[in-house]
Each structure stands twice: as C-alpha cells, then as structure tokens.
PDB file of C-alpha atoms in Angstrom:
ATOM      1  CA  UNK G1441     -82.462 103.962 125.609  1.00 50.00           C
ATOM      2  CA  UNK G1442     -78.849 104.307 124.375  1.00 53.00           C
ATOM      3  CA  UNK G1443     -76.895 100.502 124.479  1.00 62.00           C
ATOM      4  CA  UNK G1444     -73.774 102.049 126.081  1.00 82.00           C
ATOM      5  CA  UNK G1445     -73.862 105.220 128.532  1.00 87.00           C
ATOM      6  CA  UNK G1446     -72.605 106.231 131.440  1.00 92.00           C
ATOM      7  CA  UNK G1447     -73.825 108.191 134.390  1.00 93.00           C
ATOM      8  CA  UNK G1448     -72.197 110.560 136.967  1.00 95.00           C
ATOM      9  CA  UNK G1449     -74.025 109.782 140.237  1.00 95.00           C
ATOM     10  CA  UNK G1450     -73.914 113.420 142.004  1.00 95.00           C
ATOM     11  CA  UNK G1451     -73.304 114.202 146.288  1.00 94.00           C
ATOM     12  CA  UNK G1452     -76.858 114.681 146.141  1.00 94.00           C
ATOM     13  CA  UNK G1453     -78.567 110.905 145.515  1.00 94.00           C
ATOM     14  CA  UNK G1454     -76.203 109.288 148.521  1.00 94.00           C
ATOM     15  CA  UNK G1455     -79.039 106.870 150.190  1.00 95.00           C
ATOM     16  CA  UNK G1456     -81.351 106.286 146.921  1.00 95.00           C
ATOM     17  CA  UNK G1457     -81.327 102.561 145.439  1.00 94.00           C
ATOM     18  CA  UNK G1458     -79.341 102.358 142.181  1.00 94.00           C
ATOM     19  CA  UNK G1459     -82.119 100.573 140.849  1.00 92.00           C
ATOM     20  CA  UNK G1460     -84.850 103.721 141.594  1.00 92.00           C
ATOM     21  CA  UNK G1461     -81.937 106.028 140.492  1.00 94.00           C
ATOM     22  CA  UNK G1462     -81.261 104.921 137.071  1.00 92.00           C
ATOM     23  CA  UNK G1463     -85.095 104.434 136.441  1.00 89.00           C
ATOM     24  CA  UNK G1464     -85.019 108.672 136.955  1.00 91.00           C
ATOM     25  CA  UNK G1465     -81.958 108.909 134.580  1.00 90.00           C
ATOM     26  CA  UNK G1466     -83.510 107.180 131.920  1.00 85.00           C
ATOM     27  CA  UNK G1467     -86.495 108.378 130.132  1.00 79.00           C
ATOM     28  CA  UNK G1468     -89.073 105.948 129.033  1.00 73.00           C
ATOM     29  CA  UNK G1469     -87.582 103.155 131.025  1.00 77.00           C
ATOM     30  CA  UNK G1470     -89.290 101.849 133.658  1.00 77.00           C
ATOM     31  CA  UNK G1471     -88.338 100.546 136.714  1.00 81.00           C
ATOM     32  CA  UNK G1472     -89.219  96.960 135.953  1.00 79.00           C
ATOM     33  CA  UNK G1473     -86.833  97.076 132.792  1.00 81.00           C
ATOM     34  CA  UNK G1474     -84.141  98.655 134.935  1.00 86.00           C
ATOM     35  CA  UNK G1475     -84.663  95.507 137.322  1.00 84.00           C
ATOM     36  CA  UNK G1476     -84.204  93.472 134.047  1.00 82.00           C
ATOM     37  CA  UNK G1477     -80.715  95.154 133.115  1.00 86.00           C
ATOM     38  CA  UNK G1478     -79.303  94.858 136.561  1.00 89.00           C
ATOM     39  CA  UNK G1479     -80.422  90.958 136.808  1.00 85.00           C
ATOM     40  CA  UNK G1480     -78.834  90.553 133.531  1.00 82.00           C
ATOM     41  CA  UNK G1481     -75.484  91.870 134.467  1.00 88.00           C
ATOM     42  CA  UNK G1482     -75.944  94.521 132.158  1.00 89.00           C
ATOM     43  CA  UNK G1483     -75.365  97.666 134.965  1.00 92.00           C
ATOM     44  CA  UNK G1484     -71.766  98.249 136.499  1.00 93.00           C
ATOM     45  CA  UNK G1485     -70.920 100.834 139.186  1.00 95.00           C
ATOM     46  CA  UNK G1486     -67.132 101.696 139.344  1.00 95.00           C
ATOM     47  CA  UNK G1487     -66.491  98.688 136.933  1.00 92.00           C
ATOM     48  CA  UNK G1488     -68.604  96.283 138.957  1.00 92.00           C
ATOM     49  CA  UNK G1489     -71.983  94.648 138.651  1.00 91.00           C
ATOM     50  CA  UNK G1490     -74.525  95.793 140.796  1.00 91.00           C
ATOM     51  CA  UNK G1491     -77.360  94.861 142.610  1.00 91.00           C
ATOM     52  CA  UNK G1492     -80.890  96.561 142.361  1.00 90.00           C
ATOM     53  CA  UNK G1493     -80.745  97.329 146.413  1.00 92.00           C
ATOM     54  CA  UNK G1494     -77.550  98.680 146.262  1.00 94.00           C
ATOM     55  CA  UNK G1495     -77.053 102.071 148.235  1.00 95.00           C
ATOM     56  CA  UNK G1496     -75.589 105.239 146.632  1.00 95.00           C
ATOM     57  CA  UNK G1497     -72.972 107.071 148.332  1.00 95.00           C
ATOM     58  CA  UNK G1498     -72.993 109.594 145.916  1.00 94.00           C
ATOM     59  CA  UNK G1499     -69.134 110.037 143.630  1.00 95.00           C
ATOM     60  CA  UNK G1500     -70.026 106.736 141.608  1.00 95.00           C
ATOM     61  CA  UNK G1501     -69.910 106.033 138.292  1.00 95.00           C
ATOM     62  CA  UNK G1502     -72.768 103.748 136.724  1.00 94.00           C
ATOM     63  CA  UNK G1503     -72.224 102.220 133.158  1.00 93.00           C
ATOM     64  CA  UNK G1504     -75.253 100.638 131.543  1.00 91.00           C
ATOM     65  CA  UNK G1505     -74.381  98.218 128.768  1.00 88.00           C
ATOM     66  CA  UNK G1506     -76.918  97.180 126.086  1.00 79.00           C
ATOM     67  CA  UNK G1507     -80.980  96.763 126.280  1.00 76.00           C
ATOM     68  CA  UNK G1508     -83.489  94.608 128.605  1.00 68.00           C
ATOM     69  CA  UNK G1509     -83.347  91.200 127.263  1.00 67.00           C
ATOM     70  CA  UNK G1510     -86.315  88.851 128.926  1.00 65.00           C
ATOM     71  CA  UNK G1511     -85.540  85.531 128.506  1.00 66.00           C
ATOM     72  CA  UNK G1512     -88.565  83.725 126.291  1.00 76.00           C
ATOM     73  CA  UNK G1513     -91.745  83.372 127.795  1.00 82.00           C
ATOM     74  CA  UNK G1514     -92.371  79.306 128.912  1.00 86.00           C
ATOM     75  CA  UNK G1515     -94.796  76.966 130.235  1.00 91.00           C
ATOM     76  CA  UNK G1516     -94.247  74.470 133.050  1.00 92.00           C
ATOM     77  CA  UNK G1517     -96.259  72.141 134.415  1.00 94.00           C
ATOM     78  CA  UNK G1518     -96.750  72.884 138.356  1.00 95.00           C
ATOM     79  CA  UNK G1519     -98.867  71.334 141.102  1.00 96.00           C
ATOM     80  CA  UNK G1520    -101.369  74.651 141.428  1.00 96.00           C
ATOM     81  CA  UNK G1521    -104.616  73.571 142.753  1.00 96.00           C
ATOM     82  CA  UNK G1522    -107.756  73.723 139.900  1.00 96.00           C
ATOM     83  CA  UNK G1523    -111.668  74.392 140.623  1.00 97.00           C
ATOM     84  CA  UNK G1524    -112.908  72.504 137.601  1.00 97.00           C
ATOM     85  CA  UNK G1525    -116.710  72.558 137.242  1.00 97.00           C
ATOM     86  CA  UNK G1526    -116.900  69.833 134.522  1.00 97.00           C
ATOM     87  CA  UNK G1527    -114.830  67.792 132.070  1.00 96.00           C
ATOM     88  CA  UNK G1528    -115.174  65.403 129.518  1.00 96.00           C
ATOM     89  CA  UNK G1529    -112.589  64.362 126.829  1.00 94.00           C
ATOM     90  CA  UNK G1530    -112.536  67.138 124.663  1.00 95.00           C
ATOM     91  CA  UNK G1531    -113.333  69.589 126.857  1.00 96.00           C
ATOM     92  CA  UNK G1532    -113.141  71.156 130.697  1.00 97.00           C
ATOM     93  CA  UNK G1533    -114.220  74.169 132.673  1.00 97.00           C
ATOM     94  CA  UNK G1534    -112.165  75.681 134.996  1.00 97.00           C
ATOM     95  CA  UNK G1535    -113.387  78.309 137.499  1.00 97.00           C
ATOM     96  CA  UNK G1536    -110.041  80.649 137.054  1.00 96.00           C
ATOM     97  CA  UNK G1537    -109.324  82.893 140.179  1.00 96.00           C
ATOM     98  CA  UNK G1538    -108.460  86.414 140.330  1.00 94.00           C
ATOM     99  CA  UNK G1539    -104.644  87.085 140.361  1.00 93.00           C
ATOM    100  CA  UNK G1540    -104.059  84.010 138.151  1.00 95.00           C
ATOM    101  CA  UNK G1541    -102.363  84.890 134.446  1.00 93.00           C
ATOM    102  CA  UNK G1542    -103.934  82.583 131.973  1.00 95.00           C
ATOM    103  CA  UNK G1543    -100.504  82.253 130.305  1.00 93.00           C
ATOM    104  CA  UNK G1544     -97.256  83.386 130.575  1.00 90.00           C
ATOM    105  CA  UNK G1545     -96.586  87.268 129.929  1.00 85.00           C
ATOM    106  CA  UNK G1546     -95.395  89.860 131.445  1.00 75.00           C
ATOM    107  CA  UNK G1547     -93.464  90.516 134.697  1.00 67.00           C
ATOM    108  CA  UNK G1548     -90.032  91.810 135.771  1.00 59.00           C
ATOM    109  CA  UNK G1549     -88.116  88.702 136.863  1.00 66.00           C
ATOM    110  CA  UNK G1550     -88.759  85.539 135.047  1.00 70.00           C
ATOM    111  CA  UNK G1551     -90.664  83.754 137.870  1.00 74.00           C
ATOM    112  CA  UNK G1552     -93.341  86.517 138.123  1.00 76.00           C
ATOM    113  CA  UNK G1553     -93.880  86.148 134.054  1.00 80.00           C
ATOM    114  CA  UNK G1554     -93.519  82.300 133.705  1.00 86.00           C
ATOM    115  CA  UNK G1555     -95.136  80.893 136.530  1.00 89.00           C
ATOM    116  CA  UNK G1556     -98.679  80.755 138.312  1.00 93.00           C
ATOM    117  CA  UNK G1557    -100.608  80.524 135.099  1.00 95.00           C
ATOM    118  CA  UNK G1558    -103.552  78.505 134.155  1.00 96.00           C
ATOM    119  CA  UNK G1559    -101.835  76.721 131.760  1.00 96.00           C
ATOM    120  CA  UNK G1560     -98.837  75.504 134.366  1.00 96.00           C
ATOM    121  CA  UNK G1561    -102.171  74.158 136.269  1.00 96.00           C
ATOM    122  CA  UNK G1562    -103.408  72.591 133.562  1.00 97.00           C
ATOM    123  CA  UNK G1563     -99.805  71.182 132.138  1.00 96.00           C
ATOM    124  CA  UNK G1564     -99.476  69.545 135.473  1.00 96.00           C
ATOM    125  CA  UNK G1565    -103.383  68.299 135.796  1.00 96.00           C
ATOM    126  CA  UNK G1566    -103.961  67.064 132.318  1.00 95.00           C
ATOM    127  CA  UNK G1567    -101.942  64.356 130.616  1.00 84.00           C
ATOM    128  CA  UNK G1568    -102.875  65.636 126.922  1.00 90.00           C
ATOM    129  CA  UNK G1569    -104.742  69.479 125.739  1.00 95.00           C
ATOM    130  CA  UNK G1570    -105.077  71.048 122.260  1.00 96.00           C
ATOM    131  CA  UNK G1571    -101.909  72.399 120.804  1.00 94.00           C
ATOM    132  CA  UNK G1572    -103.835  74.877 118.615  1.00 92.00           C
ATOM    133  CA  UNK G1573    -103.180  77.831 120.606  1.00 90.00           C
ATOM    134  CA  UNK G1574     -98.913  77.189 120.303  1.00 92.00           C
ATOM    135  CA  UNK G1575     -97.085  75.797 123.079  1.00 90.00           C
ATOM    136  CA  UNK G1576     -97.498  79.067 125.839  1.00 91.00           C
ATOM    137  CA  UNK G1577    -100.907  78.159 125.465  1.00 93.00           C
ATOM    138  CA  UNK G1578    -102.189  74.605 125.326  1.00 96.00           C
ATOM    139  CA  UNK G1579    -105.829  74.086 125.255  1.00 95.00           C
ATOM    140  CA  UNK G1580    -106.564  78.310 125.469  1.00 96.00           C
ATOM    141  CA  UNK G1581    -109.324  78.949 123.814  1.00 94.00           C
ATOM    142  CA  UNK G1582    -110.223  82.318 124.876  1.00 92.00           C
ATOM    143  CA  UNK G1583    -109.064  84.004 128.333  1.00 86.00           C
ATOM    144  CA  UNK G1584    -109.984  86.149 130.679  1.00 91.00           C
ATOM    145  CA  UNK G1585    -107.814  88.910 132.495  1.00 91.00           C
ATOM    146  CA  UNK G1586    -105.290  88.402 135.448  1.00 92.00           C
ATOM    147  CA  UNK G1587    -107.574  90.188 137.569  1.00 91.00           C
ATOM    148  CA  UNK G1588    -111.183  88.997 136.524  1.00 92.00           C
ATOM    149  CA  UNK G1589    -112.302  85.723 138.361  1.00 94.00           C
ATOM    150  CA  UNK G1590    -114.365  82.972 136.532  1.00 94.00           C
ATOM    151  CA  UNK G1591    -115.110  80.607 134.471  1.00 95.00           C
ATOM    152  CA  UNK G1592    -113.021  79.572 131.041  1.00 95.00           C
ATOM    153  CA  UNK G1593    -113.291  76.425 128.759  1.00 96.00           C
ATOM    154  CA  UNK G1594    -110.375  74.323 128.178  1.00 97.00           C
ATOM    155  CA  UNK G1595    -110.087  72.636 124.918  1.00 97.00           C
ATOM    156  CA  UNK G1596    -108.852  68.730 125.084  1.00 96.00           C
ATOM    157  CA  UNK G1597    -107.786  68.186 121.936  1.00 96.00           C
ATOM    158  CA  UNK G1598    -107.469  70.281 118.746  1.00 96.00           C
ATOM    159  CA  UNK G1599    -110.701  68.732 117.464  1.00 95.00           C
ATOM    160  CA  UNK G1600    -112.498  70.621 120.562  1.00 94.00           C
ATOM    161  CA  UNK G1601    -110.391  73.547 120.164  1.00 96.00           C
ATOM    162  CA  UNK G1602    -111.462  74.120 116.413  1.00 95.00           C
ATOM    163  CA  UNK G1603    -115.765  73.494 116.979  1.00 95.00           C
ATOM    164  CA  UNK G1604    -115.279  75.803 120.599  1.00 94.00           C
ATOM    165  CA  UNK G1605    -113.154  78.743 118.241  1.00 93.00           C
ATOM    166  CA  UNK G1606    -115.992  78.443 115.480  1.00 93.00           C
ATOM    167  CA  UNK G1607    -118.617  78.689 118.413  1.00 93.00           C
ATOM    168  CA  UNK G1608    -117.169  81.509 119.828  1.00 89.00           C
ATOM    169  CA  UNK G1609    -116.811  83.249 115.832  1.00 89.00           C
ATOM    170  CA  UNK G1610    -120.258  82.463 115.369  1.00 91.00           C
ATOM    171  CA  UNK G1611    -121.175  83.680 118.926  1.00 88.00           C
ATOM    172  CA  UNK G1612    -123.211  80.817 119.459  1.00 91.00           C
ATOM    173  CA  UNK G1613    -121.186  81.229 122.828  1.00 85.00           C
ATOM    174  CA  UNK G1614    -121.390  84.050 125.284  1.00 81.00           C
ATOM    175  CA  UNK G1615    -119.733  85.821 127.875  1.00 80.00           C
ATOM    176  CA  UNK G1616    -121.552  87.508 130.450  1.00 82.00           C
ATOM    177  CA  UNK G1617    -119.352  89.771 133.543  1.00 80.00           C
ATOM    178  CA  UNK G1618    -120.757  90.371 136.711  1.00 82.00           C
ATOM    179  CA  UNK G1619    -118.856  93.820 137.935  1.00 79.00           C
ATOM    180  CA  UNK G1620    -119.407  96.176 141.350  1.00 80.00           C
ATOM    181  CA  UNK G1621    -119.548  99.561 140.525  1.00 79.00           C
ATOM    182  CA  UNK G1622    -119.400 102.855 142.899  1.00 81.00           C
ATOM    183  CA  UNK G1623    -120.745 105.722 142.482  1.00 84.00           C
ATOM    184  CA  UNK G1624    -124.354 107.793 141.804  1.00 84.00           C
ATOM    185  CA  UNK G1625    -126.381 105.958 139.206  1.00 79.00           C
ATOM    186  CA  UNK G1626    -129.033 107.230 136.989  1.00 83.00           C
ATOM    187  CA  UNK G1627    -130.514 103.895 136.771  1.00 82.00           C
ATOM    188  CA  UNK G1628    -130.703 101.385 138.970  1.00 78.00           C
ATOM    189  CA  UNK G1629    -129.592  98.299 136.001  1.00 77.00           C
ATOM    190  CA  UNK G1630    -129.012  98.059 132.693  1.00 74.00           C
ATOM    191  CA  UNK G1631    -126.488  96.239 130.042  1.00 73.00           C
ATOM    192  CA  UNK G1632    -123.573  97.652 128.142  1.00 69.00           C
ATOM    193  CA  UNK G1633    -123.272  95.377 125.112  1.00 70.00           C
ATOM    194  CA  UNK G1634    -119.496  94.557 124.821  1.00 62.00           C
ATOM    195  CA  UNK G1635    -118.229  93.837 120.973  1.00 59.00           C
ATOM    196  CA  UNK G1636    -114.569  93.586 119.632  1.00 54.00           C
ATOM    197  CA  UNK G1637    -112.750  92.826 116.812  1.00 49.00           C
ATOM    198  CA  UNK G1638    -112.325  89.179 118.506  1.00 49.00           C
ATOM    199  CA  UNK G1639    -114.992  87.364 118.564  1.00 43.00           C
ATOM    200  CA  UNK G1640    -113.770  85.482 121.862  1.00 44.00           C
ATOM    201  CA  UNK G1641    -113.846  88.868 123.393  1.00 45.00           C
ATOM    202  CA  UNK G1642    -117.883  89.131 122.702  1.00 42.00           C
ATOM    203  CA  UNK G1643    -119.631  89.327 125.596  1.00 47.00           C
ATOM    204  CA  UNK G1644    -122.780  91.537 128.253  1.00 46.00           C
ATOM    205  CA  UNK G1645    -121.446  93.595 131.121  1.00 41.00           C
ATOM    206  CA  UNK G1646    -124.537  93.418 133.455  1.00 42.00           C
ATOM    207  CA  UNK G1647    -125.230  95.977 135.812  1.00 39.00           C
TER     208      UNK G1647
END
C-alpha cells in the first residue's frame, strides 16, 4: 500500500461507506486495516478527516496518508468471571470458554485486540503468575484457540511454568479434543494423531 495517494471518488459510488470504498481501491488491504487508518487520522476527504460511516456523494477527493499503525498489544487486569477447576500455588486450571482470546492479538480497534482475554481474567483474579511467557502472557503455558472451549493450565510461578513446559516437551502431558463433525462417515470412530513442531501443540483428535 503506497504511504501517500490519493483517490478520485467517481458519480458512481454516491451512497457506499468510505470505509467499504477505499477497502475496494486498495489491493491487499483489508477492511479491518482500512478501519485502522481512518481511526488513526490517517484518511482525509476534501482535506478533512473522516469517519469510517461516512457517506459518499460521489465528486470527493480521499487522501490516504501513511500505513496502519496498531498501537502495541497490552494486558489489563479486568473483572471477567473464571471457571477454575483446581488450584494450588504453583499451578491452576481454568475451564476457558469459546470466544475468549487467551492473550491479546489481533482485532481492528484496540478494545477488540486488548481486551476479553484469559490473561486480563487472570491479571485481575490472581495476585502473582509466572512471567516466563513475557508480560502479554503471564502464567501461559500453552493455549488453546479463540474458538475451542476447555480446559488450560495456568502456571503460578516461573518454577511451575518451567517443570509444566518440560512436561509438555517430554509429552508426559496430553491434549485430547472432543470435535462434532457432519457429514457421511466410513467409520463410525477413530483417532487422528495430532503432532507439531511444538510440543504444547501435541495432542488426539477423537472421533
């Protein structure tokens, strides 16, 4: 995407959103970077910043300055409710649900990529957790995806974090997924063995 340009908005897109109208006028860039720009300032129409919901009338002229810049990812403590199954002092185990980020990552505004994680839960819950994992992710010792409900261990302190990371290398530790599937099968169960380059990653996909 070019750090200065400028775009001719023709008769013909009066009514679109400026936001869905520059996402068509620049290739490769989505519409959730396009968001970004405009929330940074970074998109003028006729020499003034613009909203994402703002109307064409067709006639304008829209100036894009510089690149999507998300501000760096955080973590914040925040009073989210947690199903933990057990803790001790060096470790806990949290039944994570579906639609909950484990950490901070991606999104196109800053609230939908910094907040309702795990760890924001956790930051708020617990008074101390293992710094091993950096400071986005405090006592992570493996994860799960945003969409996949269960359980995940929380280390306590870095002394848990090291002997649950060498348990998981080791794969004295496993992960087993539960998933409903649709369709004709040939048989009626069976397991697809799951490895990856990361060992936390190891796991059984029953069927």
């Amino acid at each position: 995407m070019p750090q200065n340009a400028t775009y001719p908005v023709s008769p013909e897109s009066a009514g679109q959103r400026l936001d869905a109208w520059l996402a068509a006028q620049l290739d490769g860039v989505s519409r959730s970077r396009v968001q970004l720009l405009l929330s940074q300032g970074s998109v003028v129409v006729d020499g003034k910043p613009a909203k994402a919901s703002l109307k064409l009338r067709g006639g304008e002229v829209v100036e894009v300055h510089g690149e999507p810049t998300p501000a760096p990812l955080r973590a914040m403590p925040e009073a989210i409710p947690l199903d933990i199954i057990y803790e001790d002092d060096d470790l806990s185990v949290v039944n994570k649900p579906a639609g909950m980020m484990v950490h901070a990552g991606s999104g196109a505004t800053e609230d939908a990529r910094n907040r309702g994680t795990l760890v924001n839960a956790l930051l708020h819950h617990y008074r101390q957790l293992s710094s091993t994992g950096g400071e986005l992710r405090p006592g992570i010792v493996h994860r799960l995806d945003k969409q996949t409900s269960g359980l995940i261990i929380i280390a306590r302190n870095d002394a848990g974090h090291l002997k649950l990371a060498e348990m998981f290398s080791r794969r004295q530790m496993r992960k087993t997924y539960i998933a409903l599937v649709h369709g004709d099968l040939k048989q009626e169960a069976g397991t697809i063995k799951v490895i990856t380059v990361n060992p936390s990653a190891y796991g059984d996909l029953a069927l």
